[in-house]
Amino acid sequence: MSTAAIQLRTAIPGPRSRALARALRASESRNVTFVSPHTPIFWERAFGSAVVDVDGNQFIDLTAAFGVAAVGHAHPRVVEAITRQAAQLPHGMGDVYPTAVKVALMERLIQLTGLGKVVLCGGGSEAVEVALKTALLATRKPRVLAFEGAYHGLTLGALRVAGIAKFRAPFAALVEEPLLLPFDCDTTEVERALAHDSTIGAVIVEPLQGRGGERVPHPDFLRGLRAVTRRHGVLLICDEIYTGFGRTGALFASLESGAEPDLLCVGKALAGGFPIAACVGSNAVMEAWPLSTGEALHTSTYLGNPMACAAALATLEVVASEDLPARARALGDVIAARLEPLRGLTHVRDVRGRGAMWGVEVDAPARAVAATEEALRRGVIVLPSGARGEVVSITPPLIIDRADLDAALTVLCDVLRGHAA
Ligand SMILES: Cc1ncc(COP(=O)(O)O)c(C=O)c1O
């Protein structure tokens, strides 16, 4: 299968990728990049939904690189904004001598979310940490209820609400046991937990679980959570780091479902590839932070980095001008129709998703891994997800064109059916 976008010049991984993998093994901590005879390929450049590796092979990216490249890789308006800002002021002093571009981004985030105050962060896990810190300051209650399968990042604070045990287990001595309920449980269970434990100050939830395997809750779940948390004076933290900025067909899945959170975490797609995230909160909750008298209680060297802020503003313009939530809905219709026949396969347990966030759950993690490797060999990049890695996840750039999407899904469906190339 070869389209204009898929151009394979070598066996995958090619000779340069294999040589780099050997060099990587010698330099990187052994737990970070997974190296096998089948993976990785080393990316050299990317544009739109295409990725080119160091051997000159061109792939279609159905991951948006962990959901980040919603506007596509190297969107010209984002590249231009970063380049302009890099020449003018690449780095400032975020919480001491800030920049106008930082203010503009925070104003934009407030406008988009309808919330009141922002803390800019370097990545998603930090945004979750800020939400957890804010919740403690605002409620004085230390416990946070989370859900099985939840992924909120891997820093120590974020591990306190990890719903995938393997990430927390080796560090259990440093991180207390999280309080978890099944994702998509009846919200009366949440109500029972809140009524039973008065030390719970917040509930944290992903509107759709991403890393947990593209799990979609029942339509009333978020609204129900909002209602029970309000009744018990408990804060609702929505982690939209994966789902935010259009991925599910709405700008924010939580707001669309009528569950306005007290704290909203965003990241990934926010800046089209530049590392930045944010925790946005209601005025009432964010008032819990004391006024700075010169020493911020939460900040970091790169807070509000000007290049990241400029990239984010440009990205948000693209999200609006190209109506990417609507694009995600249209992609969702195509993806749903193409994946539907897979339900009939005995090794396919489920096909689910919303907008441009889909998962095909298979009977064993090894099958999902084999499928991602075979798809890569045929020029399509997908990732496994799910608590055990039993799901093949499909989260393309929202700007992917129909021909590329069709070509990539044809490859992926063939692979999942076990058809030879
Ligand atoms: C829902 C969610 N929250 C938090 C994170 C952590 O973000 P980061 O990897 O930028 O720290 C992720 C990353 O995949 C995520 O999907």
Short mmCIF file of C-alpha atoms and ligand atoms in Angstrom, two decimals:
data_model
loop_
_atom_site.label_atom_id
_atom_site.label_comp_id
_atom_site.label_asym_id
_atom_site.label_seq_id
_atom_site.Cartn_x
_atom_site.Cartn_y
_atom_site.Cartn_z
CA MET A 1 0.00 0.00 0.00
CA SER A 2 1.68 3.21 -1.04
CA THR A 3 0.06 6.62 -1.32
CA ALA A 4 1.54 10.02 -1.96
CA ALA A 5 2.01 10.37 1.78
CA ILE A 6 3.43 6.93 2.51
CA GLN A 7 6.82 6.55 0.87
CA LEU A 8 8.96 3.71 2.16
CA ARG A 9 12.53 3.56 0.86
CA THR A 10 14.01 1.04 3.29
CA ALA A 11 12.86 -1.79 5.48
CA ILE A 12 11.56 -0.32 8.76
CA PRO A 13 13.51 0.59 10.83
CA GLY A 14 16.09 1.61 8.25
CA PRO A 15 19.87 1.45 8.64
CA ARG A 16 20.30 4.96 10.03
CA SER A 17 17.54 4.44 12.60
CA ARG A 18 19.13 1.15 13.66
CA ALA A 19 22.54 2.79 14.07
CA LEU A 20 21.01 5.63 16.08
CA ALA A 21 19.18 3.10 18.27
CA ARG A 22 22.53 1.55 19.17
CA ALA A 23 23.94 4.98 20.03
CA LEU A 24 20.82 5.84 22.03
CA ARG A 25 21.16 2.65 24.03
CA ALA A 26 24.65 3.71 25.01
CA SER A 27 23.56 7.15 26.18
CA GLU A 28 20.02 7.11 27.50
CA SER A 29 18.78 5.63 30.76
CA ARG A 30 17.58 2.10 29.97
CA ASN A 31 13.97 2.71 30.99
CA VAL A 32 13.17 5.55 28.61
CA THR A 33 13.04 4.65 24.90
CA PHE A 34 11.83 1.17 23.98
CA VAL A 35 14.36 -0.37 21.62
CA SER A 36 13.73 -3.65 19.80
CA PRO A 37 14.55 -5.02 16.34
CA HIS A 38 11.23 -3.43 15.20
CA THR A 39 11.40 -0.01 16.80
CA PRO A 40 12.13 2.91 17.03
CA ILE A 41 12.42 4.90 13.86
CA PHE A 42 14.13 8.25 14.38
CA TRP A 43 12.07 11.19 13.21
CA GLU A 44 13.90 13.85 11.22
CA ARG A 45 11.13 16.20 10.09
CA ALA A 46 7.39 16.39 9.90
CA PHE A 47 4.74 18.52 8.25
CA GLY A 48 0.96 18.32 8.52
CA SER A 49 0.21 14.66 9.19
CA ALA A 50 3.41 13.39 7.54
CA VAL A 51 6.56 12.32 9.35
CA VAL A 52 9.90 11.66 7.63
CA ASP A 53 12.53 9.55 9.34
CA VAL A 54 16.31 9.70 9.12
CA ASP A 55 16.28 7.06 6.35
CA GLY A 56 13.98 9.16 4.17
CA ASN A 57 10.88 7.04 4.79
CA GLN A 58 7.64 8.99 4.95
CA PHE A 59 4.83 7.93 7.29
CA ILE A 60 1.30 9.07 8.06
CA ASP A 61 1.00 10.02 11.72
CA LEU A 62 -2.19 8.79 13.37
CA THR A 63 -0.97 9.84 16.83
CA ALA A 64 -0.49 13.61 16.39
CA ALA A 65 2.64 12.81 18.42
CA PHE A 66 0.82 12.06 21.70
CA GLY A 67 -2.05 14.35 20.71
CA VAL A 68 0.17 17.42 20.50
CA ALA A 69 0.17 18.17 16.77
CA ALA A 70 -3.56 18.87 16.51
CA VAL A 71 -2.87 21.73 14.08
CA GLY A 72 -0.43 19.46 12.25
CA HIS A 73 3.31 19.23 12.52
CA ALA A 74 5.21 22.43 11.79
CA HIS A 75 2.14 24.54 11.06
CA PRO A 76 3.50 27.60 9.21
CA ARG A 77 1.77 30.09 11.51
CA VAL A 78 3.16 28.40 14.59
CA VAL A 79 6.65 28.17 13.07
CA GLU A 80 6.49 31.84 12.14
CA ALA A 81 5.40 32.87 15.64
CA ILE A 82 8.18 30.86 17.29
CA THR A 83 10.80 32.19 14.87
CA ARG A 84 9.73 35.79 15.35
CA GLN A 85 9.68 35.45 19.13
CA ALA A 86 13.02 33.59 19.19
CA ALA A 87 14.71 36.48 17.38
CA GLN A 88 13.14 39.05 19.68
CA LEU A 89 13.13 37.47 23.15
CA PRO A 90 13.42 33.68 23.48
CA HIS A 91 13.41 33.64 27.27
CA GLY A 92 12.17 36.04 29.92
CA MET A 93 11.84 35.99 33.68
CA GLY A 94 8.36 34.53 33.91
CA ASP A 95 7.22 35.46 37.42
CA VAL A 96 9.62 38.36 37.97
CA TYR A 97 9.84 40.34 34.72
CA PRO A 98 7.05 38.91 32.57
CA THR A 99 6.18 39.60 28.93
CA ALA A 100 3.18 40.94 27.05
CA VAL A 101 2.86 37.68 25.15
CA LYS A 102 2.41 35.82 28.43
CA VAL A 103 -0.42 38.16 29.44
CA ALA A 104 -2.03 37.76 26.01
CA LEU A 105 -1.98 33.98 26.31
CA MET A 106 -3.51 33.98 29.79
CA GLU A 107 -6.25 36.37 28.64
CA ARG A 108 -6.97 34.07 25.70
CA LEU A 109 -7.18 31.00 27.94
CA ILE A 110 -9.59 32.80 30.25
CA GLN A 111 -11.71 33.85 27.28
CA LEU A 112 -11.82 30.29 25.91
CA THR A 113 -12.53 28.53 29.20
CA GLY A 114 -14.76 31.08 30.93
CA LEU A 115 -12.63 30.61 34.07
CA GLY A 116 -10.80 33.29 36.00
CA LYS A 117 -7.05 32.85 36.59
CA VAL A 118 -4.14 30.96 35.05
CA VAL A 119 -0.86 29.40 36.14
CA LEU A 120 1.32 28.60 33.13
CA CYS A 121 3.39 25.43 33.35
CA GLY A 122 6.10 23.60 31.45
CA GLY A 123 4.13 20.40 30.81
CA GLY A 124 0.96 18.53 31.62
CA SER A 125 2.15 16.85 34.81
CA GLU A 126 3.05 20.23 36.27
CA ALA A 127 -0.40 21.58 35.41
CA VAL A 128 -1.87 18.66 37.36
CA GLU A 129 0.45 19.42 40.28
CA VAL A 130 -0.74 23.02 40.29
CA ALA A 131 -4.36 21.85 40.30
CA LEU A 132 -3.66 19.53 43.24
CA LYS A 133 -1.83 22.27 45.16
CA THR A 134 -4.65 24.72 44.45
CA ALA A 135 -7.26 22.22 45.63
CA LEU A 136 -5.42 21.73 48.92
CA LEU A 137 -5.07 25.47 49.49
CA ALA A 138 -8.71 26.08 48.65
CA THR A 139 -10.25 23.22 50.63
CA ARG A 140 -7.58 22.38 53.25
CA LYS A 141 -8.47 18.77 52.48
CA PRO A 142 -5.61 16.57 51.28
CA ARG A 143 -7.32 13.66 49.54
CA VAL A 144 -8.24 13.56 45.88
CA LEU A 145 -10.56 11.03 44.30
CA ALA A 146 -9.47 9.74 40.90
CA PHE A 147 -10.49 6.95 38.53
CA GLU A 148 -9.13 3.59 37.50
CA GLY A 149 -7.23 3.89 34.23
CA ALA A 150 -6.55 7.59 34.81
CA TYR A 151 -3.33 9.07 33.50
CA HIS A 152 -2.43 12.49 34.83
CA GLY A 153 1.34 12.35 34.32
CA LEU A 154 4.26 10.73 36.07
CA THR A 155 5.72 13.33 38.44
CA LEU A 156 5.35 12.44 42.10
CA GLY A 157 2.34 14.68 42.68
CA ALA A 158 0.58 13.40 39.58
CA LEU A 159 1.26 9.81 40.69
CA ARG A 160 -0.93 10.49 43.74
CA VAL A 161 -3.88 10.31 41.35
CA ALA A 162 -2.54 7.65 38.98
CA GLY A 163 -5.16 5.13 37.94
CA ILE A 164 -2.67 2.82 36.24
CA ALA A 165 -0.88 0.96 39.04
CA LYS A 166 2.32 0.06 37.19
CA PHE A 167 3.44 3.68 37.04
CA ARG A 168 3.10 4.19 40.78
CA ALA A 169 4.09 0.79 42.16
CA PRO A 170 7.91 1.16 42.07
CA PHE A 171 7.62 4.49 43.88
CA ALA A 172 4.91 3.50 46.34
CA ALA A 173 7.19 4.38 49.25
CA LEU A 174 7.13 8.01 48.08
CA VAL A 175 3.51 8.26 46.99
CA GLU A 176 0.48 7.39 49.06
CA GLU A 177 -2.08 4.97 47.67
CA PRO A 178 -4.60 6.81 45.46
CA LEU A 179 -8.29 6.76 46.10
CA LEU A 180 -9.80 5.26 42.93
CA LEU A 181 -13.25 4.42 41.66
CA PRO A 182 -14.06 2.69 38.37
CA PHE A 183 -14.10 5.16 35.48
CA ASP A 184 -17.64 5.61 34.32
CA CYS A 185 -19.07 4.34 37.60
CA ASP A 186 -22.50 5.46 38.66
CA THR A 187 -22.01 8.86 40.26
CA THR A 188 -23.92 7.65 43.31
CA GLU A 189 -20.72 5.70 44.08
CA VAL A 190 -18.78 8.96 43.98
CA GLU A 191 -21.38 10.54 46.22
CA ARG A 192 -21.01 7.66 48.70
CA ALA A 193 -17.22 8.09 48.74
CA LEU A 194 -17.49 11.83 49.35
CA ALA A 195 -20.08 11.38 52.07
CA HIS A 196 -17.94 8.72 53.76
CA ASP A 197 -14.59 10.57 53.70
CA SER A 198 -14.58 14.23 54.70
CA THR A 199 -10.86 14.55 53.90
CA ILE A 200 -11.56 14.46 50.15
CA GLY A 201 -11.15 17.96 48.75
CA ALA A 202 -11.26 17.28 45.02
CA VAL A 203 -12.18 14.84 42.27
CA ILE A 204 -9.93 14.69 39.21
CA VAL A 205 -11.17 13.26 35.93
CA GLU A 206 -10.34 13.09 32.23
CA PRO A 207 -13.51 13.68 30.18
CA LEU A 208 -12.36 10.77 27.99
CA GLN A 209 -9.45 8.67 29.15
CA GLY A 210 -6.56 8.93 26.70
CA ARG A 211 -3.58 6.88 27.81
CA GLY A 212 -6.04 4.68 29.69
CA GLY A 213 -7.33 3.43 26.33
CA GLU A 214 -9.66 5.99 24.73
CA ARG A 215 -12.39 5.20 27.21
CA VAL A 216 -15.61 7.18 26.80
CA PRO A 217 -17.85 7.56 29.85
CA HIS A 218 -21.63 7.52 29.66
CA PRO A 219 -23.08 10.88 28.55
CA ASP A 220 -24.24 11.94 32.03
CA PHE A 221 -21.02 11.04 33.84
CA LEU A 222 -19.34 14.44 33.90
CA ARG A 223 -22.52 16.37 34.59
CA GLY A 224 -23.26 13.91 37.39
CA LEU A 225 -19.78 14.39 38.84
CA ARG A 226 -20.27 18.14 38.74
CA ALA A 227 -23.52 17.82 40.62
CA VAL A 228 -22.24 15.53 43.38
CA THR A 229 -18.99 17.46 43.89
CA ARG A 230 -20.98 20.69 44.20
CA ARG A 231 -23.35 19.11 46.70
CA HIS A 232 -20.40 18.08 48.89
CA GLY A 233 -18.33 21.24 48.53
CA VAL A 234 -15.63 19.27 46.72
CA LEU A 235 -13.68 20.71 43.78
CA LEU A 236 -13.90 19.22 40.28
CA ILE A 237 -10.61 19.13 38.39
CA CYS A 238 -10.97 18.30 34.70
CA ASP A 239 -7.78 17.12 33.08
CA GLU A 240 -8.22 18.11 29.44
CA ILE A 241 -4.53 17.80 28.64
CA TYR A 242 -5.37 15.16 26.01
CA THR A 243 -8.92 16.14 25.11
CA GLY A 244 -8.54 19.93 25.04
CA PHE A 245 -8.63 22.26 22.04
CA GLY A 246 -10.91 20.28 19.80
CA ARG A 247 -9.74 16.66 19.95
CA THR A 248 -13.13 15.25 20.95
CA GLY A 249 -15.16 17.52 18.67
CA ALA A 250 -15.62 20.31 21.20
CA LEU A 251 -13.12 22.89 22.33
CA PHE A 252 -13.35 21.34 25.80
CA ALA A 253 -15.26 18.12 26.37
CA SER A 254 -16.04 19.03 29.98
CA LEU A 255 -17.63 22.37 29.11
CA GLU A 256 -19.58 20.80 26.28
CA SER A 257 -21.06 18.22 28.62
CA GLY A 258 -22.21 20.94 30.99
CA ALA A 259 -19.62 20.23 33.69
CA GLU A 260 -17.82 23.49 34.27
CA PRO A 261 -14.80 22.51 36.36
CA ASP A 262 -13.28 24.49 39.21
CA LEU A 263 -9.87 23.72 37.77
CA LEU A 264 -9.04 22.83 34.18
CA CYS A 265 -5.67 21.43 33.11
CA VAL A 266 -4.58 21.89 29.50
CA GLY A 267 -1.40 21.14 27.59
CA LYS A 268 -0.38 19.02 24.61
CA ALA A 269 -2.24 20.62 21.64
CA LEU A 270 -2.03 24.07 23.26
CA ALA A 271 1.12 25.15 21.44
CA GLY A 272 1.39 22.94 18.35
CA GLY A 273 4.57 21.27 19.58
CA PHE A 274 6.14 23.76 21.93
CA PRO A 275 6.19 22.51 25.54
CA ILE A 276 3.70 24.49 27.59
CA ALA A 277 0.65 23.68 29.67
CA ALA A 278 -1.62 25.51 32.06
CA CYS A 279 -3.88 25.15 35.03
CA VAL A 280 -6.87 27.48 34.70
CA GLY A 281 -9.19 27.97 37.66
CA SER A 282 -12.24 29.83 38.78
CA ASN A 283 -11.57 33.13 40.53
CA ALA A 284 -13.05 31.80 43.75
CA VAL A 285 -10.70 28.82 43.90
CA MET A 286 -7.58 30.60 42.67
CA GLU A 287 -8.06 33.22 45.40
CA ALA A 288 -6.75 30.55 47.76
CA TRP A 289 -3.20 31.34 46.62
CA PRO A 290 -1.75 34.11 48.78
CA LEU A 291 -0.74 37.32 47.04
CA SER A 292 2.90 37.14 45.95
CA THR A 293 5.19 39.28 48.03
CA GLY A 294 8.22 38.46 45.93
CA GLU A 295 8.60 34.72 46.28
CA ALA A 296 6.05 32.66 44.32
CA LEU A 297 4.98 29.41 45.98
CA HIS A 298 4.71 27.74 42.60
CA THR A 299 6.85 28.81 39.68
CA SER A 300 9.72 27.58 37.56
CA THR A 301 12.55 28.95 35.45
CA TYR A 302 10.65 28.61 32.20
CA LEU A 303 7.21 29.74 33.42
CA GLY A 304 5.49 31.66 30.63
CA ASN A 305 8.39 31.16 28.24
CA PRO A 306 7.84 33.77 25.49
CA MET A 307 8.41 31.37 22.57
CA ALA A 308 5.97 28.90 24.10
CA CYS A 309 3.39 31.64 24.67
CA ALA A 310 3.78 32.91 21.10
CA ALA A 311 3.45 29.36 19.77
CA ALA A 312 0.33 28.84 21.88
CA LEU A 313 -1.33 32.06 20.69
CA ALA A 314 -0.65 31.14 17.07
CA THR A 315 -1.94 27.61 17.65
CA LEU A 316 -5.14 28.88 19.26
CA GLU A 317 -5.70 31.16 16.26
CA VAL A 318 -5.42 28.15 13.96
CA VAL A 319 -7.77 26.09 16.14
CA ALA A 320 -10.36 28.86 15.80
CA SER A 321 -9.81 29.92 12.19
CA GLU A 322 -9.81 26.34 10.88
CA ASP A 323 -12.61 25.33 13.26
CA LEU A 324 -10.70 22.28 14.41
CA PRO A 325 -13.44 21.01 16.74
CA ALA A 326 -15.69 20.70 13.66
CA ARG A 327 -12.86 18.99 11.79
CA ALA A 328 -12.54 16.53 14.65
CA ARG A 329 -16.26 15.73 14.44
CA ALA A 330 -15.99 15.13 10.70
CA LEU A 331 -12.92 12.93 11.18
CA GLY A 332 -14.82 11.03 13.84
CA ASP A 333 -17.57 10.16 11.37
CA VAL A 334 -15.02 8.76 8.93
CA ILE A 335 -13.04 6.88 11.55
CA ALA A 336 -16.16 5.38 13.13
CA ALA A 337 -17.42 4.12 9.76
CA ARG A 338 -14.05 2.64 8.80
CA LEU A 339 -13.48 0.91 12.16
CA GLU A 340 -17.03 -0.40 12.59
CA PRO A 341 -16.49 -3.65 10.61
CA LEU A 342 -13.60 -4.56 12.94
CA ARG A 343 -16.14 -5.26 15.67
CA GLY A 344 -16.91 -8.53 13.94
CA LEU A 345 -13.37 -9.88 14.47
CA THR A 346 -13.01 -12.39 17.28
CA HIS A 347 -9.85 -10.75 18.63
CA VAL A 348 -11.40 -7.27 18.72
CA ARG A 349 -12.99 -6.56 22.10
CA ASP A 350 -14.23 -3.03 21.47
CA VAL A 351 -14.11 -0.09 19.09
CA ARG A 352 -14.78 3.24 20.76
CA GLY A 353 -14.09 6.93 20.63
CA ARG A 354 -15.34 10.38 19.96
CA GLY A 355 -14.20 13.10 17.57
CA ALA A 356 -10.62 12.35 16.59
CA MET A 357 -9.85 10.14 19.60
CA TRP A 358 -10.43 6.42 18.94
CA GLY A 359 -9.28 3.10 20.29
CA VAL A 360 -9.53 -0.47 19.08
CA GLU A 361 -9.28 -2.79 22.06
CA VAL A 362 -7.88 -6.21 21.21
CA ASP A 363 -7.67 -9.42 23.21
CA ALA A 364 -4.05 -9.06 24.35
CA PRO A 365 -1.41 -6.35 24.74
CA ALA A 366 0.99 -8.37 22.56
CA ARG A 367 -1.48 -8.14 19.68
CA ALA A 368 -1.76 -4.36 20.04
CA VAL A 369 2.03 -4.00 20.10
CA ALA A 370 2.40 -6.30 17.07
CA ALA A 371 -0.24 -4.26 15.23
CA THR A 372 1.53 -0.96 15.93
CA GLU A 373 4.81 -2.44 14.74
CA GLU A 374 3.27 -3.88 11.59
CA ALA A 375 1.46 -0.61 10.85
CA LEU A 376 4.80 1.19 11.19
CA ARG A 377 6.42 -1.24 8.76
CA ARG A 378 3.64 -0.29 6.31
CA GLY A 379 4.03 3.45 6.86
CA VAL A 380 1.43 4.29 9.51
CA ILE A 381 2.27 5.52 12.98
CA VAL A 382 -0.09 4.45 15.80
CA LEU A 383 0.47 3.76 19.48
CA PRO A 384 -0.80 1.23 21.98
CA SER A 385 -2.75 2.59 24.95
CA GLY A 386 -4.84 1.14 27.76
CA ALA A 387 -3.85 0.14 31.28
CA ARG A 388 -2.23 -3.05 29.91
CA GLY A 389 -1.40 -1.71 26.44
CA GLU A 390 -4.33 -3.65 24.96
CA VAL A 391 -5.70 -0.83 22.80
CA VAL A 392 -4.54 0.52 19.44
CA SER A 393 -5.02 4.25 19.73
CA ILE A 394 -5.90 6.57 16.85
CA THR A 395 -5.56 10.32 17.46
CA PRO A 396 -4.55 11.95 14.15
CA PRO A 397 -3.68 15.59 13.63
CA LEU A 398 -7.02 17.37 13.23
CA ILE A 399 -5.89 18.85 9.92
CA ILE A 400 -5.22 15.44 8.31
CA ASP A 401 -6.70 15.36 4.81
CA ARG A 402 -9.22 12.78 3.75
CA ALA A 403 -6.90 10.93 1.38
CA ASP A 404 -4.23 10.46 4.04
CA LEU A 405 -6.76 9.43 6.65
CA ASP A 406 -8.31 6.90 4.27
CA ALA A 407 -4.92 5.51 3.27
CA ALA A 408 -3.76 5.19 6.85
CA LEU A 409 -7.00 3.56 8.02
CA THR A 410 -6.86 1.10 5.13
CA VAL A 411 -3.40 0.02 6.30
CA LEU A 412 -4.44 -0.13 9.93
CA CYS A 413 -7.64 -2.12 9.26
CA ASP A 414 -5.67 -4.55 7.08
CA VAL A 415 -3.15 -4.98 9.87
CA LEU A 416 -5.85 -5.53 12.48
CA ARG A 417 -7.50 -8.09 10.20
CA GLY A 418 -4.18 -9.87 9.88
CA HIS A 419 -3.98 -9.29 6.13
CA ALA A 420 -0.53 -9.37 4.58
CA ALA A 421 0.79 -6.20 2.92
C1 LIG B 1 -4.78 13.42 30.44
C2 LIG B 1 -3.31 13.66 30.66
N1 LIG B 1 -2.92 14.32 31.75
C3 LIG B 1 -1.63 14.58 31.99
C4 LIG B 1 -0.65 14.15 31.12
C5 LIG B 1 0.79 14.43 31.43
O1 LIG B 1 1.27 15.41 30.58
P1 LIG B 1 2.84 15.53 30.30
O2 LIG B 1 3.27 14.24 29.67
O3 LIG B 1 2.95 16.72 29.40
O4 LIG B 1 3.49 15.76 31.62
C6 LIG B 1 -1.01 13.44 30.00
C7 LIG B 1 0.00 12.94 29.05
O5 LIG B 1 -0.22 12.08 28.25
C8 LIG B 1 -2.38 13.19 29.74
O6 LIG B 1 -2.79 12.50 28.67
#
